[in-house]
Coordinates of C-alpha atoms in Angstrom, one line a residue:
Chain A
M1125 CA 60.9 100.6 100.6
S1126 CA 63.5 98.9 102.7
R1127 CA 63.1 101.0 105.8
I1128 CA 63.7 98.8 108.8
P1129 CA 60.4 98.4 110.7
G1130 CA 60.2 100.2 114.0
N1131 CA 63.2 102.4 113.2
P1132 CA 62.2 106.0 112.4
S1133 CA 64.6 107.4 109.8
R1134 CA 65.8 110.3 112.0
R1135 CA 67.7 107.8 114.1
F1136 CA 69.9 107.1 111.2
F1137 CA 71.2 110.7 111.0
I1138 CA 74.1 109.8 113.3
Y1139 CA 75.5 107.7 110.5
L1140 CA 75.6 110.7 108.1
V1141 CA 77.4 113.0 110.5
P1142 CA 81.1 112.1 109.7
G1143 CA 80.5 111.9 105.9
I1144 CA 78.6 115.1 105.7
A1145 CA 80.9 117.0 108.1
M1146 CA 83.9 116.0 106.0
L1147 CA 82.2 116.9 102.8
I1148 CA 81.3 120.3 104.1
W1149 CA 84.9 120.9 105.1
I1150 CA 86.7 119.6 102.0
V1151 CA 84.1 120.3 99.2
V1152 CA 81.4 122.8 100.2
I1153 CA 83.4 125.4 102.0
P1154 CA 86.2 125.5 99.4
T1155 CA 83.6 125.7 96.5
V1156 CA 81.9 128.7 98.1
W1157 CA 85.2 130.3 99.0
N1158 CA 86.4 129.8 95.4
I1159 CA 83.3 131.5 94.1
Y1160 CA 83.9 134.4 96.5
L1161 CA 87.5 134.7 95.4
S1162 CA 86.4 135.0 91.8
F1163 CA 84.9 138.4 92.7
T1164 CA 88.1 139.6 94.3
Q1165 CA 91.5 140.7 93.4
Y1166 CA 93.9 138.5 95.4
R1167 CA 97.6 137.8 94.9
G1168 CA 97.9 135.4 97.7
I1169 CA 99.6 137.7 100.2
R1170 CA 97.5 140.7 101.2
P1171 CA 93.8 140.1 101.9
P1172 CA 91.5 139.8 98.9
I1173 CA 89.9 143.0 97.6
W1174 CA 86.3 142.9 96.4
I1175 CA 86.1 144.0 92.8
G1176 CA 82.7 142.7 91.8
L1177 CA 82.4 141.4 88.2
E1178 CA 85.8 142.7 87.0
N1179 CA 87.4 139.2 86.7
W1180 CA 84.3 137.9 84.9
K1181 CA 84.4 140.8 82.4
S1182 CA 88.0 140.3 81.7
L1183 CA 87.3 136.6 81.0
L1184 CA 84.8 137.5 78.3
H1185 CA 87.5 139.5 76.5
D1186 CA 90.4 137.1 77.2
H1187 CA 91.5 135.4 74.0
T1188 CA 93.4 132.6 75.9
F1189 CA 90.3 131.8 78.0
W1190 CA 88.2 131.1 74.8
V1191 CA 91.1 129.2 73.2
S1192 CA 91.3 127.0 76.3
F1193 CA 87.6 126.1 76.0
G1194 CA 88.0 125.6 72.3
N1195 CA 90.8 123.1 73.0
S1196 CA 88.4 121.4 75.4
I1197 CA 86.3 120.6 72.3
W1198 CA 89.4 119.0 70.7
M1199 CA 89.9 117.0 73.9
I1200 CA 86.3 115.8 73.8
L1201 CA 86.9 114.7 70.2
A1202 CA 90.1 112.8 71.4
M1203 CA 88.8 111.4 74.6
V1204 CA 85.1 110.8 73.9
V1205 CA 84.1 110.7 70.2
I1206 CA 87.1 108.8 68.7
P1207 CA 87.5 106.3 71.5
I1208 CA 83.8 105.5 71.5
V1209 CA 83.7 105.0 67.7
I1210 CA 86.9 102.9 67.7
G1211 CA 85.8 101.2 70.9
L1212 CA 82.5 100.1 69.4
L1213 CA 84.3 98.6 66.4
L1214 CA 86.9 96.8 68.5
S1215 CA 84.5 95.5 71.2
S1216 CA 82.1 94.2 68.7
L1217 CA 84.9 92.5 66.7
I1218 CA 86.3 91.0 69.8
F1219 CA 82.9 89.8 71.0
D1220 CA 81.4 88.7 67.7
V1221 CA 84.5 87.3 65.9
I1222 CA 87.5 86.7 68.1
Q1223 CA 85.7 85.2 71.0
K1224 CA 83.7 82.9 68.8
K1225 CA 86.4 81.8 66.4
F1226 CA 89.6 82.2 68.3
G1227 CA 88.5 81.5 71.9
A1228 CA 87.9 83.4 75.1
R1229 CA 91.5 83.5 76.1
M1230 CA 92.5 85.4 72.9
A1231 CA 89.6 87.8 73.5
S1232 CA 90.5 88.5 77.1
T1233 CA 94.2 89.0 76.2
L1234 CA 93.3 91.6 73.6
R1235 CA 91.0 93.3 76.1
A1236 CA 93.8 93.5 78.7
V1237 CA 96.3 94.9 76.1
Y1238 CA 94.0 97.7 75.1
Y1239 CA 93.2 98.5 78.7
I1240 CA 96.9 98.8 79.9
P1241 CA 97.3 102.5 79.2
Q1242 CA 94.3 103.1 81.4
I1243 CA 96.1 101.8 84.5
L1244 CA 99.3 103.8 84.1
P1245 CA 99.6 106.8 86.4
I1246 CA 98.9 109.7 84.1
A1247 CA 102.2 111.3 85.1
V1248 CA 104.1 108.2 83.9
A1249 CA 102.2 108.0 80.6
S1250 CA 102.9 111.7 80.0
L1251 CA 106.6 111.5 80.8
A1252 CA 107.1 108.5 78.5
M1253 CA 105.2 110.1 75.7
G1254 CA 107.2 113.3 76.1
W1255 CA 110.4 111.3 75.6
I1256 CA 109.1 109.4 72.7
L1257 CA 108.2 112.7 71.0
K1258 CA 111.3 114.6 71.9
P1259 CA 112.9 116.5 69.0
Q1260 CA 116.5 115.3 69.7
E1261 CA 117.0 111.6 70.4
G1262 CA 113.2 111.2 70.6
V1263 CA 112.0 107.8 69.5
V1264 CA 109.6 108.9 66.8
N1265 CA 112.2 111.1 65.1
E1266 CA 114.9 108.4 65.3
L1267 CA 112.4 105.9 63.8
L1268 CA 111.7 108.3 60.9
K1269 CA 115.5 108.7 60.3
A1270 CA 115.9 104.9 60.4
V1271 CA 113.4 104.3 57.7
G1272 CA 114.8 107.1 55.5
L1273 CA 112.1 109.7 56.2
G1274 CA 114.4 112.0 58.2
A1275 CA 112.9 115.0 56.3
L1276 CA 109.7 114.5 58.3
Q1277 CA 111.3 115.0 61.7
Q1278 CA 109.5 117.5 63.8
N1279 CA 109.6 119.1 67.2
W1280 CA 106.3 117.4 67.7
L1281 CA 105.2 119.0 71.0
G1282 CA 107.1 122.2 70.4
S1283 CA 105.5 123.5 67.3
P1284 CA 102.1 125.1 67.2
R1285 CA 101.1 123.1 64.1
T1286 CA 101.6 119.7 65.7
A1287 CA 101.4 120.1 69.5
L1288 CA 97.6 119.9 69.9
I1289 CA 97.4 116.9 67.5
M1290 CA 100.1 115.1 69.4
L1291 CA 98.3 115.8 72.7
M1292 CA 95.1 114.4 71.1
L1293 CA 96.9 111.2 70.0
I1294 CA 98.3 110.7 73.5
M1295 CA 94.8 111.1 75.0
I1296 CA 93.3 108.6 72.4
W1297 CA 96.0 106.2 73.4
I1298 CA 95.2 106.6 77.1
Q1299 CA 91.5 106.5 76.8
L1300 CA 90.8 103.8 74.2
G1301 CA 90.8 100.8 76.6
Y1302 CA 88.1 102.2 78.7
P1303 CA 85.2 102.1 76.2
V1304 CA 86.5 98.7 74.9
V1305 CA 86.2 97.1 78.4
I1306 CA 82.9 98.8 79.3
F1307 CA 81.3 97.8 76.0
L1308 CA 82.5 94.2 76.3
S1309 CA 81.0 93.9 79.7
G1310 CA 77.8 95.3 78.4
L1311 CA 77.8 92.9 75.5
Q1312 CA 77.8 90.0 77.9
R1313 CA 74.1 90.7 78.5
V1314 CA 73.4 89.8 74.8
D1315 CA 72.2 86.2 74.2
P1316 CA 74.6 84.7 71.6
E1317 CA 71.7 82.8 70.2
L1318 CA 70.5 86.1 68.8
Y1319 CA 73.7 86.4 66.7
E1320 CA 73.4 82.8 65.6
A1321 CA 69.8 83.4 64.5
A1322 CA 70.7 86.6 62.7
S1323 CA 73.6 84.9 60.9
L1324 CA 71.4 82.0 59.8
D1325 CA 68.9 84.6 58.4
G1326 CA 71.8 85.9 56.4
A1327 CA 72.6 89.1 58.3
G1328 CA 76.2 90.2 57.7
W1329 CA 78.5 91.5 60.5
Y1330 CA 77.5 95.1 59.9
Q1331 CA 73.8 94.3 60.1
R1332 CA 74.3 92.3 63.3
F1333 CA 76.2 95.2 64.7
R1334 CA 73.5 97.7 63.9
V1335 CA 70.5 95.7 64.9
I1336 CA 71.8 93.7 67.9
T1337 CA 75.1 95.2 69.3
L1338 CA 74.4 98.9 69.2
P1339 CA 70.9 98.9 70.9
A1340 CA 72.2 96.4 73.5
I1341 CA 75.0 98.7 74.8
T1342 CA 73.3 102.1 74.5
P1343 CA 73.3 102.6 78.3
E1344 CA 77.0 102.0 78.4
I1345 CA 77.6 104.4 75.5
F1346 CA 75.8 107.1 77.6
V1347 CA 77.8 106.4 80.7
V1348 CA 81.1 106.4 78.8
A1349 CA 80.2 109.6 76.9
L1350 CA 79.3 111.5 80.1
T1351 CA 82.2 110.3 82.3
C1352 CA 84.7 110.9 79.5
T1353 CA 83.3 114.3 78.5
I1354 CA 83.8 115.4 82.1
A1355 CA 87.3 113.9 82.2
A1356 CA 88.1 115.7 78.9
L1357 CA 87.0 119.0 80.4
K1358 CA 89.4 118.4 83.3
V1359 CA 92.5 117.4 81.4
F1360 CA 95.5 118.7 83.3
A1361 CA 98.6 116.5 83.8
P1362 CA 99.6 115.9 80.1
V1363 CA 99.3 119.6 79.4
Y1364 CA 101.2 120.6 82.6
M1365 CA 104.0 118.1 82.0
L1366 CA 104.4 118.2 78.2
T1367 CA 103.5 121.6 76.8
T1368 CA 102.5 124.0 79.6
G1369 CA 99.7 125.2 77.3
G1370 CA 102.1 126.2 74.6
P1371 CA 103.6 126.9 72.2
G1372 CA 101.7 130.2 72.5
D1373 CA 98.4 129.1 73.8
S1374 CA 97.9 126.4 71.2
T1375 CA 97.4 123.6 73.8
M1376 CA 96.0 125.7 76.7
V1377 CA 93.1 124.0 78.5
P1378 CA 90.9 125.5 81.3
S1379 CA 92.3 123.4 84.1
Y1380 CA 95.9 124.3 83.4
Y1381 CA 95.0 127.9 82.7
S1382 CA 93.4 128.3 86.2
Y1383 CA 96.3 126.4 87.8
S1384 CA 98.9 128.7 86.2
Q1385 CA 96.9 131.8 87.4
F1386 CA 97.0 130.3 91.0
F1387 CA 100.6 129.3 91.3
Q1388 CA 102.6 131.0 88.5
T1389 CA 101.2 134.5 87.9
Q1390 CA 99.6 134.7 91.4
Q1391 CA 96.3 136.1 90.0
V1392 CA 94.3 134.0 92.4
G1393 CA 91.0 135.8 91.8
Y1394 CA 91.3 135.4 88.1
G1395 CA 92.2 131.7 88.4
A1396 CA 89.1 131.3 90.7
A1397 CA 86.9 132.8 88.0
I1398 CA 88.3 130.4 85.4
S1399 CA 87.8 127.3 87.6
T1400 CA 84.3 128.4 88.6
A1401 CA 83.4 128.8 84.9
L1402 CA 84.8 125.3 84.3
A1403 CA 82.7 123.9 87.2
V1404 CA 79.6 125.6 85.7
V1405 CA 80.3 124.1 82.2
I1406 CA 80.7 120.6 83.7
I1407 CA 77.5 120.8 85.7
I1408 CA 75.6 122.0 82.5
V1409 CA 77.1 119.2 80.5
A1410 CA 76.0 116.7 83.2
I1411 CA 72.4 118.0 83.2
V1412 CA 72.1 118.0 79.4
F1413 CA 73.4 114.4 79.3
T1414 CA 71.0 113.2 81.9
R1415 CA 68.1 114.9 80.1
I1416 CA 69.0 113.3 76.8
Q1417 CA 69.3 109.9 78.5
Q1418 CA 65.9 110.2 80.2
N1419 CA 64.3 111.2 76.8
S1420 CA 65.9 108.3 75.0
E1421 CA 64.7 105.9 77.7
Q1422 CA 61.2 107.2 77.4
K1423 CA 61.3 106.8 73.6
S1424 CA 62.5 103.2 73.9
E1425 CA 59.7 102.5 76.3
E1426 CA 57.0 103.8 74.0
Chain B
M1246 CA 74.8 91.6 85.2
T1247 CA 76.9 88.5 85.9
S1248 CA 79.6 87.3 83.5
V1249 CA 78.8 83.7 84.1
G1250 CA 77.4 83.2 80.6
I1251 CA 80.8 83.5 78.8
K1252 CA 82.6 81.1 81.0
T1253 CA 80.1 78.3 80.9
R1254 CA 79.6 78.6 77.2
D1255 CA 83.3 78.3 76.7
A1256 CA 83.6 75.3 79.0
I1257 CA 81.4 73.4 76.7
R1258 CA 84.0 72.2 74.1
R1259 CA 82.5 72.8 70.7
P1260 CA 84.4 71.7 67.6
R1261 CA 86.3 74.6 66.2
K1262 CA 84.4 76.3 63.5
H1263 CA 85.9 77.0 60.1
R1264 CA 87.7 80.3 60.2
S1265 CA 87.5 82.3 57.0
G1266 CA 90.3 84.5 55.6
G1267 CA 88.3 87.6 56.6
E1268 CA 88.3 86.4 60.2
W1269 CA 92.1 85.9 60.2
A1270 CA 92.4 89.4 58.8
I1271 CA 90.3 90.8 61.7
L1272 CA 92.5 89.0 64.2
A1273 CA 95.6 90.4 62.5
L1274 CA 94.2 93.9 62.6
L1275 CA 93.4 93.6 66.3
I1276 CA 96.9 92.3 67.1
V1277 CA 98.5 95.1 65.1
G1278 CA 96.3 97.6 67.0
G1279 CA 97.4 95.9 70.3
L1280 CA 101.0 96.3 69.4
I1281 CA 100.5 100.0 68.7
M1282 CA 98.9 100.3 72.1
L1283 CA 101.9 98.5 73.7
F1284 CA 104.5 100.3 71.6
P1285 CA 105.4 103.0 74.2
L1286 CA 105.8 100.3 76.8
L1287 CA 107.9 98.2 74.6
V1288 CA 110.2 101.2 73.8
I1289 CA 110.5 101.9 77.6
L1290 CA 111.5 98.3 78.2
L1291 CA 114.0 98.4 75.3
N1292 CA 115.8 101.4 76.7
A1293 CA 115.5 101.0 80.5
F1294 CA 118.6 98.8 80.7
K1295 CA 120.7 100.7 78.2
S1296 CA 123.8 102.7 79.0
A1297 CA 123.7 106.4 78.0
T1298 CA 126.5 106.0 75.5
D1299 CA 124.8 103.0 73.9
Y1300 CA 121.7 105.2 73.5
A1301 CA 123.7 108.0 72.0
T1302 CA 125.4 105.8 69.4
N1303 CA 122.7 103.3 68.5
G1304 CA 119.5 105.3 69.2
P1305 CA 116.4 104.3 71.0
L1306 CA 115.5 101.4 68.7
G1307 CA 118.7 99.4 68.8
F1308 CA 118.9 96.4 71.0
P1309 CA 120.9 97.0 74.2
R1310 CA 124.6 96.1 73.7
E1311 CA 125.2 95.7 77.4
F1312 CA 123.1 95.4 80.5
S1313 CA 123.1 98.7 82.4
L1314 CA 121.2 99.7 85.5
K1315 CA 122.6 103.2 85.4
G1316 CA 119.3 104.9 84.3
I1317 CA 117.2 103.1 87.0
Q1318 CA 119.9 103.8 89.6
T1319 CA 120.1 107.5 88.9
F1320 CA 116.3 107.8 89.4
W1321 CA 116.3 105.4 92.4
N1322 CA 118.9 107.4 94.2
A1323 CA 117.7 110.9 93.3
T1324 CA 114.2 110.2 94.6
E1325 CA 115.0 107.7 97.3
F1326 CA 112.6 105.5 95.5
P1327 CA 111.8 102.9 98.2
W1328 CA 110.5 105.8 100.3
R1329 CA 108.4 107.1 97.4
I1330 CA 106.8 103.7 97.0
W1331 CA 106.1 103.6 100.7
T1332 CA 104.6 107.1 100.7
S1333 CA 102.3 106.1 97.8
V1334 CA 101.3 102.8 99.5
W1335 CA 100.4 104.2 102.9
T1336 CA 98.6 107.2 101.6
S1337 CA 96.6 105.3 99.0
G1338 CA 96.0 102.5 101.5
L1339 CA 94.6 104.8 104.2
V1340 CA 92.5 106.7 101.7
A1341 CA 91.0 103.5 100.4
A1342 CA 90.2 102.2 103.9
F1343 CA 88.9 105.5 105.3
A1344 CA 86.8 106.3 102.2
V1345 CA 85.2 102.8 102.2
V1346 CA 84.2 103.2 105.9
L1347 CA 82.9 106.7 105.4
S1348 CA 81.0 105.8 102.2
S1349 CA 79.3 102.8 103.8
L1350 CA 78.3 104.7 106.9
S1351 CA 76.7 107.5 104.8
A1352 CA 75.1 105.1 102.4
Y1353 CA 73.6 103.1 105.3
A1354 CA 71.7 106.2 106.4
L1355 CA 70.7 107.2 102.9
G1356 CA 70.0 103.8 101.3
I1357 CA 68.6 101.8 104.2
G1358 CA 67.8 104.4 106.8
R1359 CA 66.2 106.5 104.1
V1360 CA 66.6 109.7 106.2
K1361 CA 64.5 112.7 105.5
G1362 CA 65.9 115.1 103.0
R1363 CA 67.7 112.2 101.4
S1364 CA 67.3 113.4 97.8
W1365 CA 68.9 116.8 98.7
I1366 CA 71.8 115.1 100.3
V1367 CA 72.3 112.8 97.3
L1368 CA 72.2 115.8 95.0
L1369 CA 74.8 117.5 97.1
I1370 CA 77.0 114.4 96.8
M1371 CA 76.5 114.3 93.1
L1372 CA 77.6 117.9 92.8
A1373 CA 80.6 117.1 94.9
N1374 CA 81.5 114.3 92.5
M1375 CA 81.4 116.6 89.5
M1376 CA 83.2 119.6 91.1
P1377 CA 86.6 119.9 89.3
Q1378 CA 89.5 119.8 91.7
E1379 CA 90.8 123.1 90.4
A1380 CA 87.7 124.7 91.8
L1381 CA 88.7 123.5 95.3
L1382 CA 92.4 123.7 95.0
Y1383 CA 93.2 127.2 96.1
P1384 CA 90.9 127.4 99.1
L1385 CA 92.2 123.9 100.2
Y1386 CA 95.7 125.2 99.8
M1387 CA 95.0 128.2 102.0
M1388 CA 93.2 126.0 104.6
F1389 CA 95.9 123.4 104.9
K1390 CA 98.6 126.1 105.0
S1391 CA 96.9 127.7 107.9
I1392 CA 96.6 124.4 109.9
G1393 CA 100.2 123.5 109.2
L1394 CA 99.4 120.5 106.9
Y1395 CA 100.7 122.0 103.7
D1396 CA 103.4 119.8 102.2
S1397 CA 102.2 116.9 104.4
D1398 CA 101.0 113.6 103.2
W1399 CA 98.2 113.8 105.7
A1400 CA 96.6 116.6 103.6
I1401 CA 96.5 114.2 100.7
V1402 CA 94.9 111.5 102.9
I1403 CA 92.2 113.8 104.2
I1404 CA 91.4 115.4 100.9
F1405 CA 91.2 112.2 98.9
T1406 CA 89.3 110.3 101.6
V1407 CA 86.6 112.9 101.2
L1408 CA 86.7 113.1 97.4
Q1409 CA 86.7 109.3 96.9
S1410 CA 84.0 108.8 99.5
A1411 CA 81.7 111.2 97.7
F1412 CA 81.8 108.8 94.8
G1413 CA 81.6 105.8 97.1
T1414 CA 78.5 107.2 98.9
Y1415 CA 76.8 107.9 95.6
L1416 CA 77.3 104.4 94.3
L1417 CA 76.6 102.5 97.6
S1418 CA 73.5 104.5 98.3
S1419 CA 71.9 103.1 95.1
V1420 CA 73.2 99.6 96.0
Y1421 CA 71.8 99.8 99.5
G1422 CA 68.6 101.2 98.2
T1423 CA 67.8 97.8 96.7
F1424 CA 69.0 95.8 99.8
P1425 CA 66.8 92.7 100.4
K1426 CA 64.1 93.8 102.8
A1427 CA 63.5 90.3 104.2
I1428 CA 67.0 90.1 105.6
L1429 CA 66.6 93.5 107.4
E1430 CA 63.3 92.5 108.9
A1431 CA 64.6 89.2 110.1
A1432 CA 67.4 90.9 111.8
T1433 CA 65.1 93.3 113.5
I1434 CA 62.8 90.6 114.7
D1435 CA 65.9 88.9 116.2
G1436 CA 66.4 92.1 118.2
A1437 CA 69.4 93.4 116.4
S1438 CA 70.2 97.1 116.9
R1439 CA 70.8 99.5 114.0
W1440 CA 74.6 99.2 114.6
Q1441 CA 74.4 95.4 114.7
I1442 CA 72.4 95.4 111.5
F1443 CA 75.0 97.6 109.9
H1444 CA 78.2 95.7 110.8
K1445 CA 76.8 92.1 111.0
V1446 CA 74.4 92.2 108.1
V1447 CA 74.8 95.0 105.7
L1448 CA 78.6 95.1 105.5
P1449 CA 79.1 91.3 105.1
V1450 CA 76.4 91.1 102.4
S1451 CA 77.9 94.0 100.4
R1452 CA 81.5 92.9 100.8
P1453 CA 82.1 92.3 97.0
T1454 CA 81.1 95.9 96.2
L1455 CA 83.2 97.2 99.1
S1456 CA 86.3 95.3 97.9
V1457 CA 85.9 96.6 94.4
L1458 CA 85.6 100.2 95.8
L1459 CA 88.7 99.6 98.0
V1460 CA 90.8 98.6 95.0
F1461 CA 89.5 101.5 92.9
F1462 CA 90.1 104.1 95.6
F1463 CA 93.6 102.7 96.0
V1464 CA 94.5 102.9 92.3
W1465 CA 92.8 106.3 91.8
T1466 CA 94.7 107.8 94.8
W1467 CA 98.0 106.3 93.7
N1468 CA 97.5 107.9 90.2
E1469 CA 96.3 111.3 91.4
Y1470 CA 98.3 114.2 90.1
M1471 CA 97.1 117.8 90.4
I1472 CA 96.5 118.2 94.1
P1473 CA 99.5 116.2 95.2
N1474 CA 101.6 118.2 92.7
A1475 CA 100.4 121.5 94.3
F1476 CA 100.8 120.3 97.9
L1477 CA 103.8 118.0 98.0
I1478 CA 106.7 120.3 97.2
S1479 CA 109.5 118.8 99.2
S1480 CA 111.0 115.5 97.9
R1481 CA 110.5 113.7 101.2
T1482 CA 106.7 113.9 101.0
Q1483 CA 106.3 113.1 97.3
T1484 CA 104.4 110.2 95.9
V1485 CA 105.8 108.2 93.0
P1486 CA 104.1 110.1 90.1
I1487 CA 105.0 113.5 91.7
A1488 CA 108.6 112.5 92.3
L1489 CA 108.8 111.4 88.7
S1490 CA 107.3 114.6 87.3
T1491 CA 109.4 116.9 89.6
L1492 CA 112.6 115.3 88.5
S1493 CA 111.8 115.5 84.8
G1494 CA 110.7 119.1 85.3
Q1495 CA 114.2 119.9 86.6
N1496 CA 115.7 118.5 83.4
M1497 CA 117.6 116.0 85.5
M1498 CA 116.8 113.0 83.3
D1499 CA 118.4 111.9 80.1
A1500 CA 116.7 109.4 77.8
T1501 CA 117.8 106.2 79.6
T1502 CA 117.0 107.6 83.0
T1503 CA 113.5 108.5 81.7
A1504 CA 113.0 105.0 80.4
G1505 CA 114.3 103.4 83.6
A1506 CA 112.2 105.8 85.8
S1507 CA 109.1 105.1 83.8
L1508 CA 109.6 101.4 84.0
I1509 CA 110.1 101.2 87.8
S1510 CA 107.2 103.6 88.3
I1511 CA 104.9 101.4 86.2
V1512 CA 105.9 98.1 87.9
P1513 CA 104.0 98.7 91.2
T1514 CA 100.8 99.5 89.2
L1515 CA 101.3 96.5 87.0
I1516 CA 101.8 94.1 90.0
F1517 CA 98.7 95.6 91.6
F1518 CA 96.7 95.2 88.4
L1519 CA 97.7 91.5 88.1
I1520 CA 96.9 90.7 91.7
F1521 CA 93.5 92.4 91.6
Q1522 CA 92.7 91.7 88.0
K1523 CA 89.5 89.7 88.9
T1524 CA 88.3 92.4 91.2
L1525 CA 89.0 95.1 88.6
A1526 CA 87.3 93.2 85.9
R1527 CA 84.2 92.9 88.1
G1528 CA 84.5 96.5 89.1
I1529 CA 85.2 98.2 85.8
T1530 CA 81.5 98.8 85.4
V1531 CA 81.7 100.4 88.9
G1532 CA 84.4 102.7 87.7
S1533 CA 82.4 103.6 84.7
V1534 CA 80.1 105.8 86.9
K1535 CA 83.0 108.0 87.9

């Protein structure tokens, strides 16, 4: 490999010192400490008391805890599944139709438009959406009134029936641009001659999509699926800013649940258990994804 | 992985092909979709310069009757907005610079130096990347409180320098792992030391990747929410997103103030996006690993 000749590797250790030292200080020690706290009762004032598995036992019987992970599945639907499906459709239409027939400028403009929500600070996106969905004077309700559908007005984020769906719609809006852009950059590897040849052989748009587009960007689909699944498990700001997990616990997510235990109810040990559980789930998800990816790569090589 | 293909193909002027009705329909569909994506921003723009009375009488969808800066002013004064921008700029800037330096040093040892125990260190760095911030939050809060850096922007600089550099190290290690061996050997034969190889050969050659990382670290830090929200409790230390959410949490903002505040909070991000659009477009695949 690219070892520099005459330079034994131990001499490079000095370059690792600052990075590893900082990593131990800011990541390793806090992680271990947080795991320790999950076995204690700690209210942030008097020293933590060791209570063994009590917090973990409570978690198993805690309805809100299970609801919060159940809502993570809805978040995965909104941030992974739906954006990937729509993103595949949009990126292949932009690549296969728009770029060819309406020019590269139109294609890149559309790409930028779909990507814009991705660059907004999440706090700004959440605040703006909160105002758009407000019950009084909110944009959506005013719009409904204006077109004579005033009867359909709702307290969108304040009623248990609609709050989670609204949150999902907001996350779809934020996330959609990401797969579109990634898939489009993956599609640039595809030789356009392939599409030409397929068209000449009479393949329709759907066949071209299935036979050429989809296999070409399988690696990108994996990357987007993994990164967005992890992001979906960590959703925090929109919940914190718009619903605080409510009404009831209808929009509770693990991240916000642990945060509220830390800083609102001062049950630090319990919050530490929730966040440790979340870390474990994320690591398992990452391992599973990597396994699936390795298997599919082996299959395609055979 | 270059995007040269697209540009050159387009440079060759081909006669426009016949466009079928179906293709026009697809274009229309994508444009309508784009308008839906932009709708929240258009609504913000429509109301940011409205007076509160105008909003109350004509609603959020009416065209502004008069030009009013009241909403923006309210937010600007309540948060001392120029200071919030400055706070966001210097913290994000320092994090980006420090994290790139830290990442490249570590990646040099891992990717080119190929130190022993490399795979364990890379595994540790991958775990650090996956660790959700809430699993670090409370211990960090206790640590920084005890060293007197709670409610200080320096806490944010330190924490995010490390978190971003975990990602940067992971990415750069694989980039440096494929570093052209011939260049390294030539430099060694010329008598260059390890340090000289690092800053005279490795850094200049990997500059494109480093600049992409720099831009991404800056944007990511600018947009961070949870840890800054827990740490920056007094208004003089807050970054733009935190000032915005704090004020809205205190119910201090009516509709036009919300629109105005959203608008001026988006502007820096948009300017940045336009300036670095080329870098970002190159780097979006980099960001995909996060």
